[in-house]
Amino acid sequence: MTDKNTFAMPFLLTPEQAAKDIYEGLQRNSFEVYFPFRLGAIMKVLRMLPYALYFPVMRRMSKR
């Protein structure tokens, strides 16, 4: 799905790395498993924003 993308994709993982991250998260018996860590951390911070800030930030990020 990403073969034709011409922009940088810093959070892209191989299927093997994604499977490893999911497996390790399940082994920890975590409530949630998210990966890659940097993207998950960014999304968690964004969820704390009030909607008045969250939606403009998300709109701007999706236009890149």
mmCIF file of N, CA and C in Angstrom:
data_model
loop_
_atom_site.group_PDB
_atom_site.id
_atom_site.type_symbol
_atom_site.label_atom_id
_atom_site.label_comp_id
_atom_site.label_asym_id
_atom_site.label_seq_id
_atom_site.Cartn_x
_atom_site.Cartn_y
_atom_site.Cartn_z
ATOM 1 N N MET A 1 0.808 -1.197 0.000
ATOM 2 C CA MET A 1 0.000 0.000 0.000
ATOM 3 C C MET A 1 0.854 1.265 0.000
ATOM 4 N N THR A 2 2.070 1.179 0.458
ATOM 5 C CA THR A 2 2.892 2.388 0.562
ATOM 6 C C THR A 2 3.969 2.467 -0.513
ATOM 7 N N ASP A 3 4.008 1.504 -1.422
ATOM 8 C CA ASP A 3 5.051 1.486 -2.457
ATOM 9 C C ASP A 3 5.086 2.755 -3.300
ATOM 10 N N LYS A 4 3.929 3.349 -3.558
ATOM 11 C CA LYS A 4 3.872 4.518 -4.439
ATOM 12 C C LYS A 4 4.068 5.843 -3.708
ATOM 13 N N ASN A 5 4.140 5.809 -2.387
ATOM 14 C CA ASN A 5 4.318 7.048 -1.629
ATOM 15 C C ASN A 5 5.692 7.641 -1.903
ATOM 16 N N THR A 6 5.713 8.941 -2.153
ATOM 17 C CA THR A 6 6.976 9.625 -2.413
ATOM 18 C C THR A 6 7.444 10.455 -1.222
ATOM 19 N N PHE A 7 6.701 10.409 -0.141
ATOM 20 C CA PHE A 7 7.044 11.192 1.042
ATOM 21 C C PHE A 7 7.668 10.289 2.103
ATOM 22 N N ALA A 8 8.322 10.907 3.055
ATOM 23 C CA ALA A 8 8.975 10.156 4.137
ATOM 24 C C ALA A 8 7.934 9.474 5.013
ATOM 25 N N MET A 9 8.226 8.274 5.417
ATOM 26 C CA MET A 9 7.335 7.515 6.297
ATOM 27 C C MET A 9 8.154 7.012 7.485
ATOM 28 N N PRO A 10 8.411 7.894 8.463
ATOM 29 C CA PRO A 10 9.328 7.540 9.552
ATOM 30 C C PRO A 10 8.814 6.453 10.482
ATOM 31 N N PHE A 11 7.528 6.171 10.490
ATOM 32 C CA PHE A 11 6.976 5.182 11.415
ATOM 33 C C PHE A 11 6.705 3.835 10.753
ATOM 34 N N LEU A 12 7.143 3.676 9.521
ATOM 35 C CA LEU A 12 6.901 2.447 8.782
ATOM 36 C C LEU A 12 7.681 1.289 9.393
ATOM 37 N N LEU A 13 6.998 0.161 9.592
ATOM 38 C CA LEU A 13 7.621 -1.046 10.139
ATOM 39 C C LEU A 13 7.480 -2.185 9.144
ATOM 40 N N THR A 14 8.390 -3.130 9.237
ATOM 41 C CA THR A 14 8.232 -4.351 8.457
ATOM 42 C C THR A 14 7.139 -5.194 9.118
ATOM 43 N N PRO A 15 6.502 -6.077 8.360
ATOM 44 C CA PRO A 15 5.496 -6.957 8.980
ATOM 45 C C PRO A 15 6.081 -7.782 10.129
ATOM 46 N N GLU A 16 7.333 -8.191 9.993
ATOM 47 C CA GLU A 16 7.976 -8.972 11.047
ATOM 48 C C GLU A 16 8.144 -8.162 12.333
ATOM 49 N N GLN A 17 8.547 -6.899 12.191
ATOM 50 C CA GLN A 17 8.710 -6.047 13.379
ATOM 51 C C GLN A 17 7.359 -5.755 14.022
ATOM 52 N N ALA A 18 6.348 -5.511 13.204
ATOM 53 C CA ALA A 18 5.008 -5.263 13.742
ATOM 54 C C ALA A 18 4.505 -6.495 14.496
ATOM 55 N N ALA A 19 4.686 -7.679 13.911
ATOM 56 C CA ALA A 19 4.256 -8.911 14.576
ATOM 57 C C ALA A 19 5.000 -9.102 15.898
ATOM 58 N N LYS A 20 6.298 -8.804 15.905
ATOM 59 C CA LYS A 20 7.093 -8.918 17.131
ATOM 60 C C LYS A 20 6.570 -7.971 18.202
ATOM 61 N N ASP A 21 6.272 -6.726 17.816
ATOM 62 C CA ASP A 21 5.758 -5.742 18.772
ATOM 63 C C ASP A 21 4.403 -6.176 19.333
ATOM 64 N N ILE A 22 3.545 -6.701 18.477
ATOM 65 C CA ILE A 22 2.230 -7.173 18.938
ATOM 66 C C ILE A 22 2.411 -8.343 19.897
ATOM 67 N N TYR A 23 3.243 -9.301 19.505
ATOM 68 C CA TYR A 23 3.485 -10.470 20.358
ATOM 69 C C TYR A 23 4.013 -10.057 21.724
ATOM 70 N N GLU A 24 5.002 -9.169 21.748
ATOM 71 C CA GLU A 24 5.579 -8.726 23.020
ATOM 72 C C GLU A 24 4.546 -7.980 23.864
ATOM 73 N N GLY A 25 3.700 -7.182 23.223
ATOM 74 C CA GLY A 25 2.644 -6.482 23.950
ATOM 75 C C GLY A 25 1.647 -7.448 24.560
ATOM 76 N N LEU A 26 1.309 -8.505 23.829
ATOM 77 C CA LEU A 26 0.386 -9.514 24.356
ATOM 78 C C LEU A 26 1.022 -10.294 25.500
ATOM 79 N N GLN A 27 2.316 -10.532 25.429
ATOM 80 C CA GLN A 27 3.019 -11.240 26.497
ATOM 81 C C GLN A 27 3.053 -10.417 27.781
ATOM 82 N N ARG A 28 3.062 -9.100 27.652
ATOM 83 C CA ARG A 28 3.050 -8.221 28.836
ATOM 84 C C ARG A 28 1.660 -8.146 29.444
ATOM 85 N N ASN A 29 0.675 -8.692 28.737
ATOM 86 C CA ASN A 29 -0.711 -8.650 29.200
ATOM 87 C C ASN A 29 -1.176 -7.202 29.380
ATOM 88 N N SER A 30 -0.747 -6.347 28.461
ATOM 89 C CA SER A 30 -1.081 -4.928 28.516
ATOM 90 C C SER A 30 -2.543 -4.691 28.129
ATOM 91 N N PHE A 31 -3.091 -3.604 28.618
ATOM 92 C CA PHE A 31 -4.450 -3.219 28.245
ATOM 93 C C PHE A 31 -4.516 -2.862 26.774
ATOM 94 N N GLU A 32 -3.456 -2.228 26.289
ATOM 95 C CA GLU A 32 -3.396 -1.869 24.882
ATOM 96 C C GLU A 32 -1.985 -2.102 24.359
ATOM 97 N N VAL A 33 -1.916 -2.380 23.083
ATOM 98 C CA VAL A 33 -0.640 -2.570 22.409
ATOM 99 C C VAL A 33 -0.588 -1.543 21.296
ATOM 100 N N TYR A 34 0.414 -0.692 21.314
ATOM 101 C CA TYR A 34 0.556 0.283 20.245
ATOM 102 C C TYR A 34 1.995 0.304 19.759
ATOM 103 N N PHE A 35 2.141 0.554 18.491
ATOM 104 C CA PHE A 35 3.462 0.566 17.875
ATOM 105 C C PHE A 35 3.366 1.355 16.593
ATOM 106 N N PRO A 36 4.435 1.900 16.107
ATOM 107 C CA PRO A 36 5.698 2.054 16.814
ATOM 108 C C PRO A 36 5.535 2.989 18.014
ATOM 109 N N PHE A 37 6.446 2.860 18.938
ATOM 110 C CA PHE A 37 6.318 3.584 20.207
ATOM 111 C C PHE A 37 6.184 5.095 19.996
ATOM 112 N N ARG A 38 7.005 5.675 19.122
ATOM 113 C CA ARG A 38 6.968 7.135 18.932
ATOM 114 C C ARG A 38 5.600 7.600 18.448
ATOM 115 N N LEU A 39 5.029 6.883 17.493
ATOM 116 C CA LEU A 39 3.713 7.272 16.981
ATOM 117 C C LEU A 39 2.649 7.105 18.063
ATOM 118 N N GLY A 40 2.723 6.016 18.801
ATOM 119 C CA GLY A 40 1.767 5.796 19.885
ATOM 120 C C GLY A 40 1.851 6.878 20.943
ATOM 121 N N ALA A 41 3.063 7.289 21.284
ATOM 122 C CA ALA A 41 3.252 8.338 22.285
ATOM 123 C C ALA A 41 2.683 9.668 21.792
ATOM 124 N N ILE A 42 2.915 9.979 20.523
ATOM 125 C CA ILE A 42 2.372 11.221 19.955
ATOM 126 C C ILE A 42 0.849 11.202 20.009
ATOM 127 N N MET A 43 0.248 10.087 19.628
ATOM 128 C CA MET A 43 -1.210 9.991 19.620
ATOM 129 C C MET A 43 -1.784 10.090 21.033
ATOM 130 N N LYS A 44 -1.098 9.521 22.017
ATOM 131 C CA LYS A 44 -1.575 9.622 23.403
ATOM 132 C C LYS A 44 -1.561 11.076 23.882
ATOM 133 N N VAL A 45 -0.527 11.818 23.527
ATOM 134 C CA VAL A 45 -0.456 13.235 23.906
ATOM 135 C C VAL A 45 -1.572 14.017 23.213
ATOM 136 N N LEU A 46 -1.791 13.738 21.937
ATOM 137 C CA LEU A 46 -2.840 14.447 21.206
ATOM 138 C C LEU A 46 -4.219 14.189 21.796
ATOM 139 N N ARG A 47 -4.439 12.980 22.326
ATOM 140 C CA ARG A 47 -5.749 12.669 22.920
ATOM 141 C C ARG A 47 -6.041 13.507 24.151
ATOM 142 N N MET A 48 -5.007 14.065 24.772
ATOM 143 C CA MET A 48 -5.206 14.878 25.974
ATOM 144 C C MET A 48 -5.614 16.315 25.651
ATOM 145 N N LEU A 49 -5.473 16.699 24.388
ATOM 146 C CA LEU A 49 -5.826 18.065 23.998
ATOM 147 C C LEU A 49 -7.333 18.256 23.991
ATOM 148 N N PRO A 50 -7.789 19.451 24.306
ATOM 149 C CA PRO A 50 -9.218 19.732 24.148
ATOM 150 C C PRO A 50 -9.576 19.702 22.663
ATOM 151 N N TYR A 51 -10.826 19.383 22.358
ATOM 152 C CA TYR A 51 -11.257 19.267 20.968
ATOM 153 C C TYR A 51 -10.955 20.518 20.156
ATOM 154 N N ALA A 52 -11.020 21.679 20.787
ATOM 155 C CA ALA A 52 -10.765 22.930 20.065
ATOM 156 C C ALA A 52 -9.341 22.972 19.505
ATOM 157 N N LEU A 53 -8.423 22.260 20.109
ATOM 158 C CA LEU A 53 -7.046 22.174 19.610
ATOM 159 C C LEU A 53 -6.804 20.884 18.826
ATOM 160 N N TYR A 54 -7.399 19.809 19.304
ATOM 161 C CA TYR A 54 -7.169 18.496 18.708
ATOM 162 C C TYR A 54 -7.536 18.462 17.223
ATOM 163 N N PHE A 55 -8.740 18.901 16.889
ATOM 164 C CA PHE A 55 -9.194 18.802 15.500
ATOM 165 C C PHE A 55 -8.386 19.674 14.542
ATOM 166 N N PRO A 56 -8.040 20.922 14.885
ATOM 167 C CA PRO A 56 -7.171 21.687 13.977
ATOM 168 C C PRO A 56 -5.791 21.039 13.797
ATOM 169 N N VAL A 57 -5.231 20.487 14.858
ATOM 170 C CA VAL A 57 -3.924 19.828 14.755
ATOM 171 C C VAL A 57 -4.034 18.599 13.844
ATOM 172 N N MET A 58 -5.058 17.789 14.050
ATOM 173 C CA MET A 58 -5.233 16.599 13.223
ATOM 174 C C MET A 58 -5.506 16.966 11.766
ATOM 175 N N ARG A 59 -6.278 17.997 11.556
ATOM 176 C CA ARG A 59 -6.560 18.439 10.192
ATOM 177 C C ARG A 59 -5.267 18.868 9.496
ATOM 178 N N ARG A 60 -4.439 19.602 10.224
ATOM 179 C CA ARG A 60 -3.163 20.054 9.645
ATOM 180 C C ARG A 60 -2.226 18.878 9.375
ATOM 181 N N MET A 61 -2.178 17.917 10.295
ATOM 182 C CA MET A 61 -1.320 16.759 10.112
ATOM 183 C C MET A 61 -1.767 15.895 8.944
ATOM 184 N N SER A 62 -3.047 15.827 8.686
ATOM 185 C CA SER A 62 -3.535 14.956 7.617
ATOM 186 C C SER A 62 -3.332 15.562 6.232
ATOM 187 N N LYS A 63 -2.996 16.847 6.157
ATOM 188 C CA LYS A 63 -2.776 17.495 4.860
ATOM 189 C C LYS A 63 -1.352 17.324 4.368
ATOM 190 N N ARG A 64 -0.483 16.764 5.168
ATOM 191 C CA ARG A 64 0.926 16.600 4.769
ATOM 192 C C ARG A 64 1.106 15.510 3.781
#
